[in-house]
PDB file of C-alpha atoms and ligand atoms in Angstrom:
ATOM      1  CA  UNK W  80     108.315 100.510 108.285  1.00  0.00           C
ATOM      2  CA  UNK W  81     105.788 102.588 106.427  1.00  0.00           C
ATOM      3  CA  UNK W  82     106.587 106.080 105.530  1.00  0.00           C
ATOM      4  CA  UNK W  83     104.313 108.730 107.308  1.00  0.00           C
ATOM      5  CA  UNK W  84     101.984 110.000 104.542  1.00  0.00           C
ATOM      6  CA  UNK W  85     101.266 113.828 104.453  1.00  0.00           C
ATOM      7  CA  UNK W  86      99.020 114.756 101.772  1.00  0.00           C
ATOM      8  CA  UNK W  87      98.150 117.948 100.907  1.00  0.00           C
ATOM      9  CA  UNK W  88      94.562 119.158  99.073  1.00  0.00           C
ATOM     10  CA  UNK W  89      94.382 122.299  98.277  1.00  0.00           C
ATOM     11  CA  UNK W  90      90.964 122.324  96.898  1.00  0.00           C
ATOM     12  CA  UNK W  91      90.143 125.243  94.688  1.00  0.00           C
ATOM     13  CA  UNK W  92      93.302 127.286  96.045  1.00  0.00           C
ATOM     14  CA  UNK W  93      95.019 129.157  95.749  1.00  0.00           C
ATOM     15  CA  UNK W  94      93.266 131.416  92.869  1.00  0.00           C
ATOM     16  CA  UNK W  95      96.221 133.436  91.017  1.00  0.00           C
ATOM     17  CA  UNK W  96      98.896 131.777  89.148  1.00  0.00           C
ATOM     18  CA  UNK W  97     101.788 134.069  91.456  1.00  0.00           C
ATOM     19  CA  UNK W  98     100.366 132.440  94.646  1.00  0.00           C
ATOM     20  CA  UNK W  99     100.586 129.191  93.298  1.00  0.00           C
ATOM     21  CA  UNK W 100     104.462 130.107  92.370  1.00  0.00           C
ATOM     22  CA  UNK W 101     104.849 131.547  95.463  1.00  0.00           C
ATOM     23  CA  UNK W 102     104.082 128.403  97.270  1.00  0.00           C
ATOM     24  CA  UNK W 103     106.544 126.325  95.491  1.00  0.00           C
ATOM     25  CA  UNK W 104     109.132 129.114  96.002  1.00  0.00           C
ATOM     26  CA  UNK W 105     108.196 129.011  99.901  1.00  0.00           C
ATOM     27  CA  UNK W 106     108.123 124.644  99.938  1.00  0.00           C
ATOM     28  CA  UNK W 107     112.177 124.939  98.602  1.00  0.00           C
ATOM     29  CA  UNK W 108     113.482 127.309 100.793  1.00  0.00           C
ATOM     30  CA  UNK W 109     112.406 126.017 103.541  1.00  0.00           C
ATOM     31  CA  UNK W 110     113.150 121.896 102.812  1.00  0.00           C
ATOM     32  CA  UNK W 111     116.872 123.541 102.380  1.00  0.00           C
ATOM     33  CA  UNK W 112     119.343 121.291 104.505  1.00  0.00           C
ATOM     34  CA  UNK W 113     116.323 118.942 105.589  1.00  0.00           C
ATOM     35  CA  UNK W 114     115.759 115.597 104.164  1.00  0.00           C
ATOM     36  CA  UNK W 115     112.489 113.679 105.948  1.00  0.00           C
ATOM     37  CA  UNK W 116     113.788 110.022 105.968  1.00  0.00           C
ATOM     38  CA  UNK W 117     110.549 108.652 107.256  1.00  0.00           C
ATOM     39  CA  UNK W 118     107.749 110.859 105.719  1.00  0.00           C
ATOM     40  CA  UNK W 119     106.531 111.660 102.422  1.00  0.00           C
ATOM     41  CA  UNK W 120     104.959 115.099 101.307  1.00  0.00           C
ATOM     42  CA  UNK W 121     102.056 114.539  98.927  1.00  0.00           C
ATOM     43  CA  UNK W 122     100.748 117.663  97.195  1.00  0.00           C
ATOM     44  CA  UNK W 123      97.372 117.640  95.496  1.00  0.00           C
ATOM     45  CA  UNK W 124      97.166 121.133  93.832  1.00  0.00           C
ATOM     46  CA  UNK W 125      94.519 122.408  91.087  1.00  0.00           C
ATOM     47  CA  UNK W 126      94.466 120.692  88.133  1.00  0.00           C
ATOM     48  CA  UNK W 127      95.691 124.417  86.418  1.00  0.00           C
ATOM     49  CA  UNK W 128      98.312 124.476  88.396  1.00  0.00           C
ATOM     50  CA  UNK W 129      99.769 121.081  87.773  1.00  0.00           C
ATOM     51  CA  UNK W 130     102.706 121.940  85.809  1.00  0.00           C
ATOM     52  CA  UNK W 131     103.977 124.457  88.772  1.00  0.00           C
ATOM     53  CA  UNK W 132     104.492 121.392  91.324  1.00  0.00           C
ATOM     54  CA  UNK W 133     106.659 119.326  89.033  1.00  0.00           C
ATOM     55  CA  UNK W 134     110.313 120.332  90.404  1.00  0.00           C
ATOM     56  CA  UNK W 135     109.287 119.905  93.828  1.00  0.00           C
ATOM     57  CA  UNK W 136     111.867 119.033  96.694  1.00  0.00           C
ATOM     58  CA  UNK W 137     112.991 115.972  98.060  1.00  0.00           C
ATOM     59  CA  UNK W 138     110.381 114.115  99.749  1.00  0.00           C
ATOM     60  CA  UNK W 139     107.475 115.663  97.889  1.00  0.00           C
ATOM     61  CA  UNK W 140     105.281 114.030  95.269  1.00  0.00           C
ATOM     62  CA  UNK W 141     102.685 115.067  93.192  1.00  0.00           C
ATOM     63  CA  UNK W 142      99.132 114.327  93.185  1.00  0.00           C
ATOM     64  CA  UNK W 143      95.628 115.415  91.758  1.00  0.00           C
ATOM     65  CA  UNK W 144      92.191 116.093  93.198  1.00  0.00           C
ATOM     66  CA  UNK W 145      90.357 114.180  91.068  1.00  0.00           C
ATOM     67  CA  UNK W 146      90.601 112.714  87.692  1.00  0.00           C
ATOM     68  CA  UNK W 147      88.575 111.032  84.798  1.00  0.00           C
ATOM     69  CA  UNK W 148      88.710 107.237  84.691  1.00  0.00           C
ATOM     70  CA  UNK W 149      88.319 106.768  81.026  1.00  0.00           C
ATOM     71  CA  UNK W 150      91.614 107.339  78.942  1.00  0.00           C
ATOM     72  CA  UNK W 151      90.517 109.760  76.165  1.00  0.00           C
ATOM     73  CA  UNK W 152      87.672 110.681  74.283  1.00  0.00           C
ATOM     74  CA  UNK W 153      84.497 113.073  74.514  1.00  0.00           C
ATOM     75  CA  UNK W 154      84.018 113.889  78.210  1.00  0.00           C
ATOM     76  CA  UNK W 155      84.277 117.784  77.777  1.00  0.00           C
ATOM     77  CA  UNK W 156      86.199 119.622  80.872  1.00  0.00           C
ATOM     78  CA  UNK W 157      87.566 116.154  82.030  1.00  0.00           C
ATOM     79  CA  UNK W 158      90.947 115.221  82.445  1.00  0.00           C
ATOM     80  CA  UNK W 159      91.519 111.596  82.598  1.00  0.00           C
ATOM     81  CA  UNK W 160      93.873 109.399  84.785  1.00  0.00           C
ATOM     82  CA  UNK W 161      96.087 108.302  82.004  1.00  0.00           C
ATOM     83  CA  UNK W 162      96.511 111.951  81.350  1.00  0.00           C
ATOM     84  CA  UNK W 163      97.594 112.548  84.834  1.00  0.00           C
ATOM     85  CA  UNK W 164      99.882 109.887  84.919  1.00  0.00           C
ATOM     86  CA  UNK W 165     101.785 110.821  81.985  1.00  0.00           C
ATOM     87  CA  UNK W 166     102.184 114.616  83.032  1.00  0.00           C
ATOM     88  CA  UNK W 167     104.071 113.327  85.857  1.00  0.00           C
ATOM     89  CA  UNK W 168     101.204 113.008  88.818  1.00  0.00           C
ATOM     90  CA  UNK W 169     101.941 110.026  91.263  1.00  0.00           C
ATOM     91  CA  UNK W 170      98.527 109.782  93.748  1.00  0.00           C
ATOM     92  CA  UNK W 171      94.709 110.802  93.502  1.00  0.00           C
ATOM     93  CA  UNK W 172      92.661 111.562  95.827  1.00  0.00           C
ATOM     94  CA  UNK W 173      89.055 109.595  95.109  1.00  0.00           C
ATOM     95  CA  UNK W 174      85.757 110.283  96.671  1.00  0.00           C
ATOM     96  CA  UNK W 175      86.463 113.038  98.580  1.00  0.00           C
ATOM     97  CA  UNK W 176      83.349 113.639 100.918  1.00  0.00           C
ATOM     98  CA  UNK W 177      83.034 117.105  99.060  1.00  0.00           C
ATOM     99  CA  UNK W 178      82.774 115.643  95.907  1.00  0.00           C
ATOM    100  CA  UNK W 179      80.352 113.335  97.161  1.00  0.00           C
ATOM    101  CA  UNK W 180      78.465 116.345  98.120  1.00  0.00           C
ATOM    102  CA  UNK W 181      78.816 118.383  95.387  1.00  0.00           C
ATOM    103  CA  UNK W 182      79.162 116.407  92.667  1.00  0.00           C
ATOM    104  CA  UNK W 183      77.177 113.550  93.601  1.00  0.00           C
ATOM    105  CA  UNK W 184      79.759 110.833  93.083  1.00  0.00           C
ATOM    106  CA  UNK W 185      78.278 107.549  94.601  1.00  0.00           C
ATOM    107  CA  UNK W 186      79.570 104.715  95.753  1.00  0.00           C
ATOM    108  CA  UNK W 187      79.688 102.512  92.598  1.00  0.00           C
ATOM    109  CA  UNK W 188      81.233 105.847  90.789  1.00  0.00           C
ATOM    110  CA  UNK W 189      84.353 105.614  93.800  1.00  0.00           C
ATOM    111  CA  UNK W 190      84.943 102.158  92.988  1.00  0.00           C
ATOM    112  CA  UNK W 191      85.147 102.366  89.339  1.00  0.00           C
ATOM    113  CA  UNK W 192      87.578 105.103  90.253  1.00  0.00           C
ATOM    114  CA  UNK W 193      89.535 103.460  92.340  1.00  0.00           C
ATOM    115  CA  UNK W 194      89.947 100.501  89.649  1.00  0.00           C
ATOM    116  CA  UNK W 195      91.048 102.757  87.001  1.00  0.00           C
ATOM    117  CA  UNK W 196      93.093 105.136  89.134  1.00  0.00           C
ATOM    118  CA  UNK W 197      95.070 101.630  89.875  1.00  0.00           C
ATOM    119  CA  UNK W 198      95.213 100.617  86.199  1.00  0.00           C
ATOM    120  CA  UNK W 199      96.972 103.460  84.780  1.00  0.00           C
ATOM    121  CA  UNK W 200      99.558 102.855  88.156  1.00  0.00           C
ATOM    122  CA  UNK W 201      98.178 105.844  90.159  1.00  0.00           C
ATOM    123  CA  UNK W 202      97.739 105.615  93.838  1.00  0.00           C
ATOM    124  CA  UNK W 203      94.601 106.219  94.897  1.00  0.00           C
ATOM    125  CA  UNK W 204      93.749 108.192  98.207  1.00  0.00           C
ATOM    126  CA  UNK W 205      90.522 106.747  99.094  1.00  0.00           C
ATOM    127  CA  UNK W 206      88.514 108.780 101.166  1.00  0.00           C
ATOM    128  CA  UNK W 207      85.872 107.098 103.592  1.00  0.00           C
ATOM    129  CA  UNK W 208      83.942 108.424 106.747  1.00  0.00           C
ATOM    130  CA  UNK W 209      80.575 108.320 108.443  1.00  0.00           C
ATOM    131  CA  UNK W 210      78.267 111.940 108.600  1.00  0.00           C
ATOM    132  CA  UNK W 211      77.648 113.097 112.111  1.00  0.00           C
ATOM    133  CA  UNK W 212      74.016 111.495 111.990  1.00  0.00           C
ATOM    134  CA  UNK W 213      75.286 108.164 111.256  1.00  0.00           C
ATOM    135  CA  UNK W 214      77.821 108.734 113.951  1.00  0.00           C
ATOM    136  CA  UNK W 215      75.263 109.450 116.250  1.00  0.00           C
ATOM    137  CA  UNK W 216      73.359 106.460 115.554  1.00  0.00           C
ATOM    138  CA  UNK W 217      76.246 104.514 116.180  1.00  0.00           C
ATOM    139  CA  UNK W 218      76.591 103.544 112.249  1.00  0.00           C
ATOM    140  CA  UNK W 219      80.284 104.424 112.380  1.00  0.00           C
ATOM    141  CA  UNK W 220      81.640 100.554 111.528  1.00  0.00           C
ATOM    142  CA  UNK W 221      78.644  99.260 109.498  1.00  0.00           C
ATOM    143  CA  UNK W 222      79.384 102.123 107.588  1.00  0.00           C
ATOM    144  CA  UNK W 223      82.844 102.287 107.155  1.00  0.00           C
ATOM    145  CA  UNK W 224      83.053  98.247 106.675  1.00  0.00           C
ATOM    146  CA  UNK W 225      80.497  98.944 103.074  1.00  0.00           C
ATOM    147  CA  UNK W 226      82.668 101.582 102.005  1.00  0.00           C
ATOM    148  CA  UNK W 227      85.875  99.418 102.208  1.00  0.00           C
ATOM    149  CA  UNK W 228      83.893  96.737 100.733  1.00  0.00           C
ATOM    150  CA  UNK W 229      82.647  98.773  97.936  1.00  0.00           C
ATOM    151  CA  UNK W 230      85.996  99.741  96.782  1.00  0.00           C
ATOM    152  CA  UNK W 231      88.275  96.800  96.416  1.00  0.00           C
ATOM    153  CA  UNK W 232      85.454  94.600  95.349  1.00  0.00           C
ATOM    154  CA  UNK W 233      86.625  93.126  92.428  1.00  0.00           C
ATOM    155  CA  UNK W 234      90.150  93.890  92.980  1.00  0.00           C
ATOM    156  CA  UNK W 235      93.371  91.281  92.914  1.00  0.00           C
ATOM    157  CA  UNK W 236      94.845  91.180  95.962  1.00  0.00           C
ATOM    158  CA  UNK W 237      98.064  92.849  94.302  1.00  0.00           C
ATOM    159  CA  UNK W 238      96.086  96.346  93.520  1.00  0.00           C
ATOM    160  CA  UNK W 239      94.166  96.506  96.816  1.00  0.00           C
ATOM    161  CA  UNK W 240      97.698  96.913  98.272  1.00  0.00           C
ATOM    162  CA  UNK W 241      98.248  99.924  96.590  1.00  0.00           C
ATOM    163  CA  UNK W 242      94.882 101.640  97.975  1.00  0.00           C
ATOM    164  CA  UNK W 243      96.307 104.113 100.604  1.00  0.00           C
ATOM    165  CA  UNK W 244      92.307 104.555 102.966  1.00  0.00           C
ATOM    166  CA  UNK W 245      91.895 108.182 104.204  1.00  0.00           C
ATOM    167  CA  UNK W 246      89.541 108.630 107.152  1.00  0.00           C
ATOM    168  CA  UNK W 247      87.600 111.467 107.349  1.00  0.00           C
ATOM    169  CA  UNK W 248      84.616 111.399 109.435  1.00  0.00           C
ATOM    170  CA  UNK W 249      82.563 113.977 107.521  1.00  0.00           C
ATOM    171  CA  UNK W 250      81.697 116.404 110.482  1.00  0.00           C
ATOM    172  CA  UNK W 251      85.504 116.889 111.006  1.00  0.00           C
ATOM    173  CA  UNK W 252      86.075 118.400 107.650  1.00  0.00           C
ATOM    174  CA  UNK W 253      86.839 122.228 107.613  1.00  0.00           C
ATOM    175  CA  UNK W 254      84.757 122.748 111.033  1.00  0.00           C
ATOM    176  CA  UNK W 255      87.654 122.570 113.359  1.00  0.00           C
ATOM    177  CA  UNK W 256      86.182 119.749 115.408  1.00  0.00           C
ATOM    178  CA  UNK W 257      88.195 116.557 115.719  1.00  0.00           C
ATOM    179  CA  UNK W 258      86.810 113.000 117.105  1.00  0.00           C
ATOM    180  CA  UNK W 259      88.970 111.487 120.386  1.00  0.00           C
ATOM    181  CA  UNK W 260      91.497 109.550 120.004  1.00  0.00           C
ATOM    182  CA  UNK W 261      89.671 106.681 121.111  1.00  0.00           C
ATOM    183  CA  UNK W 262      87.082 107.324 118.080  1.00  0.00           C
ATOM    184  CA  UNK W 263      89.972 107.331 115.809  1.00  0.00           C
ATOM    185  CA  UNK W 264      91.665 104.190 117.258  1.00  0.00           C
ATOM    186  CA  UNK W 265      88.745 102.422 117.172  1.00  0.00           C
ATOM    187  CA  UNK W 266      87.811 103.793 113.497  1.00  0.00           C
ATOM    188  CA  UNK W 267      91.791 102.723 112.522  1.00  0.00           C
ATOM    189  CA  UNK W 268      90.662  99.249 113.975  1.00  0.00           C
ATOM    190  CA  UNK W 269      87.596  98.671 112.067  1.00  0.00           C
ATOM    191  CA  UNK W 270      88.964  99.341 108.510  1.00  0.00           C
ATOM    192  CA  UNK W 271      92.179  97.224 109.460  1.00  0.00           C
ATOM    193  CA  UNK W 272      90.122  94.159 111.087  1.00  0.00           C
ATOM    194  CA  UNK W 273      87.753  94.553 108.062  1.00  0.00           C
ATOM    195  CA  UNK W 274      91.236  94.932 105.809  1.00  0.00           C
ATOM    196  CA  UNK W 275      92.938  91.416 107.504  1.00  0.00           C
ATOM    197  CA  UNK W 276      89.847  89.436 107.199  1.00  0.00           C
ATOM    198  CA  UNK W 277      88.900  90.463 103.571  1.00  0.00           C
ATOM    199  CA  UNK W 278      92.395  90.237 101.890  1.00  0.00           C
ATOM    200  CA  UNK W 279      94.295  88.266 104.840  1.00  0.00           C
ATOM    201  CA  UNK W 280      96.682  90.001 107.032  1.00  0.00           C
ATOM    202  CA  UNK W 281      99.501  89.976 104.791  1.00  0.00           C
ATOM    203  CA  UNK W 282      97.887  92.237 101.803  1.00  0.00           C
ATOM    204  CA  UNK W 283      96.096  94.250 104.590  1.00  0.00           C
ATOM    205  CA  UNK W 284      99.061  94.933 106.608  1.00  0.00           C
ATOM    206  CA  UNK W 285     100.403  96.887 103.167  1.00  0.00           C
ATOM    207  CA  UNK W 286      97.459  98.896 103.567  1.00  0.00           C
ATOM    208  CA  UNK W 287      98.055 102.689 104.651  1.00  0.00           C
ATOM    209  CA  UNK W 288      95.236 104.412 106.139  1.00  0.00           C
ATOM    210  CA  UNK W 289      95.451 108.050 106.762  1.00  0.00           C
ATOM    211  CA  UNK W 290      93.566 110.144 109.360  1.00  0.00           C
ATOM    212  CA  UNK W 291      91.510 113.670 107.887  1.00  0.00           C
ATOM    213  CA  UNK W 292      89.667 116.366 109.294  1.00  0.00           C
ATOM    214  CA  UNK W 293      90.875 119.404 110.367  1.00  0.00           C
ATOM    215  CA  UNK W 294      94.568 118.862 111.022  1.00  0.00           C
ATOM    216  CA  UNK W 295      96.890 121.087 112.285  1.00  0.00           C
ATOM    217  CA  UNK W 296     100.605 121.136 113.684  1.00  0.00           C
ATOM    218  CA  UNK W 297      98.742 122.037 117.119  1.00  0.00           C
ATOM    219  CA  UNK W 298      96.906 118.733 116.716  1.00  0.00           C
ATOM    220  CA  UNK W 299      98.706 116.324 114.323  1.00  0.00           C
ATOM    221  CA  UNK W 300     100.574 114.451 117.507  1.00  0.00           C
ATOM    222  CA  UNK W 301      97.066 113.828 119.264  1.00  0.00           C
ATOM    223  CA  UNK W 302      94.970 112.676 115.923  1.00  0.00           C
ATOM    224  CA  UNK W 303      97.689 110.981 113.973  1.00  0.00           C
ATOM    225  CA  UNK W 304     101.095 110.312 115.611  1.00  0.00           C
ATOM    226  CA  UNK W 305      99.783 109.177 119.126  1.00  0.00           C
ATOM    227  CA  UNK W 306      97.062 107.356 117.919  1.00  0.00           C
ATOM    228  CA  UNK W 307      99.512 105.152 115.204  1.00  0.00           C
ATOM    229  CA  UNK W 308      97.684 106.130 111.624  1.00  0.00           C
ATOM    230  CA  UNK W 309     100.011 105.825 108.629  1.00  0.00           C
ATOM    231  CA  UNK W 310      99.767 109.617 107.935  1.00  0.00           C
ATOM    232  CA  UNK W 311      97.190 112.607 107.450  1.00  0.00           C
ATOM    233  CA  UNK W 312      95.146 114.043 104.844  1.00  0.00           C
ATOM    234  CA  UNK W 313      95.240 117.976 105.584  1.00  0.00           C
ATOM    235  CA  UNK W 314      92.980 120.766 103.617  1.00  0.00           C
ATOM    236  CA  UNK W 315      93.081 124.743 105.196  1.00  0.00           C
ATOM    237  CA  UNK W 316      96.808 124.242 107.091  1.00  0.00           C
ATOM    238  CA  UNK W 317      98.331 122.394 104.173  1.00  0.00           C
ATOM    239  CA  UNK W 318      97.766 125.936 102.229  1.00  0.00           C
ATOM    240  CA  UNK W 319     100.286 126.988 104.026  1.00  0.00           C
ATOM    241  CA  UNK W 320     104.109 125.737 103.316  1.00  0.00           C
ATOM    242  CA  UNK W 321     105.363 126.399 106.294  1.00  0.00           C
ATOM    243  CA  UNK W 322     102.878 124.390 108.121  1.00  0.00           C
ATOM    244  CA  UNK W 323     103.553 121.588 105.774  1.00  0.00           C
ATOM    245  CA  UNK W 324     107.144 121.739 106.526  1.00  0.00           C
ATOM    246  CA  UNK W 325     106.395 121.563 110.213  1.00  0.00           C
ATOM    247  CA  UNK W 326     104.142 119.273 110.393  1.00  0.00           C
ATOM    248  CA  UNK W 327     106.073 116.335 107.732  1.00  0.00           C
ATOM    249  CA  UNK W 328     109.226 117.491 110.164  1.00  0.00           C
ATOM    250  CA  UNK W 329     107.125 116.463 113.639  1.00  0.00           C
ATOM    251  CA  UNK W 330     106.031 113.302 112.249  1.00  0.00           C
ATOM    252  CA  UNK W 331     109.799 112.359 110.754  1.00  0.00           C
ATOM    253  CA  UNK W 332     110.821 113.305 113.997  1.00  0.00           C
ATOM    254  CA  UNK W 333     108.344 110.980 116.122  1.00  0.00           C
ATOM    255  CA  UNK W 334     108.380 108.013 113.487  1.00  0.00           C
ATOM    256  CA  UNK W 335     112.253 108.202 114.620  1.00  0.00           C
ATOM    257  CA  UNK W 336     112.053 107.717 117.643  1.00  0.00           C
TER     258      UNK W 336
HETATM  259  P1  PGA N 120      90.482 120.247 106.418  1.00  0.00           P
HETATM  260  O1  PGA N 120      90.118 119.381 105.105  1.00  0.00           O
HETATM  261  O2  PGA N 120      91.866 119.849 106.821  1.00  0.00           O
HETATM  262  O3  PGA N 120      90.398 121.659 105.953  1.00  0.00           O
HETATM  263  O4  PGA N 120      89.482 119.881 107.461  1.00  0.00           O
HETATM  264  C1  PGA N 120      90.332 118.018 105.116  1.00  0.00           C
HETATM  265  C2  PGA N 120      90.040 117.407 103.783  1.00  0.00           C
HETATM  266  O5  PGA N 120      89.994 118.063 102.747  1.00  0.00           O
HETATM  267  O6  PGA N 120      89.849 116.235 103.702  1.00  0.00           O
END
């Protein structure tokens, strides 16, 4: 059975070194006298704070925000997979709709990501979703099925296994407003149909693929446990230790049973 997948961005938080600290102070105290057979903490702090998250608990990996795909070399203020890998980082998160935003990371830019996140043995976190437009124009699939597309193109079979797909539709992110679960069933469905006809159900099967947008413990059982996704990709509540605690201890608890 796949472990439930709690991974944690942090974004550009927390902004003084004590908070950051603080945090990891918090995680320890409170994973006292727990061990989470069935779910794995994944926490994606700022690149700064990196060094901070490397005694973490049981349970808890590391992972980064973003990274640089080329190994060394003159790419002033970048900090490149290989990098991350040796300092002890485990996952990145790739193509976060923000970045996309922000930073104008395209497609083609995700999937060269993706292949080099994979060659230096990271797991990527592959973030895809429609916008609310394309939602509303009933793009959600077509969409979805060129993003999937894009990103293991050119991939063995072996290293699409290790993609771990994190769906966010974009209007969920930071606004508080989740899709049904129906939406999210049928979104789940898509990717994996997509997933077992592409790479054959074997490979796909391997496959996690995470739900994101506005998670909290108040609504993790009704957008992620009920509704079967492999685990969750949290932002604003994953700031928070104790939530992260709570929310890796409901989904241990519910994967148990
Ligand atoms: P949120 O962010 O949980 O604050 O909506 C989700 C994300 O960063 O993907």
């Amino acid at each position: 059975m796949k472990p439930f997948l709690f991974v944690a961005n942090f974004k550009m938080n927390p902004v003084s070194r004590e908070d950051a600290e603080n945090y990891v102070r918090v995680l320890k105290r409170e994973m006292e006298n727990k061990v989470f057979s069935r779910s794995l903490g994944v926490l994606c702090p700022s690149i700064l704070h990196t060094s901070l998250f490397l005694d973490l608990p049981p349970s808890f990996f590391l992972g980064a925000q973003h990274g640089f795909p080329e190994k060394s070399g003159a790419f002033t203020g970048e900090v490149s997979y290989a990098m991350l890998k040796n300092f002890g980082v485990e996952y990145v998160i790739i193509g976060h709709s923000e970045r996309k935003q922000y930073f104008g990371e395209t497609e083609e830019a995700i999937r060269m990501r993706t292949e080099a996140a994979l060659k230096y043995l990271l797991r990527p976190i592959v973030c895809i979703g429609e916008t609310e437009e394309e939602f509303k124009a009933g793009k959600r699939d077509a969409i979805l099925k060129v993003q999937v597309q894009s990103v293991i193109t050119g991939l063995s079979k072996m290293q699409a296994e290790k993609i771990i797909f994190a769906y966010e539709p974009r209007y969920a992110i930071g606004t508080g407003i989740t899709p049904s679960q129906q939406e999210i069933v049928d979104a789940k469905k898509t990717i994996r149909t997509f997933l077992d006809t592409t790479l054959g159900e074997n490979c796909a099967e391997r496959i996690q693929i995470l739900y994101g947008g506005s998670v909290k413990a108040g609504n993790l059982a009704e957008v992620a446990l009920e509704t079967g996704m492999d685990g969750v990709l949290v932002g604003k509540e994953s700031l928070s230790p104790y939530e992260v605690v709570k929310m890796l201890a409901m989904a241990d608890e519910s994967k148990n049973n």
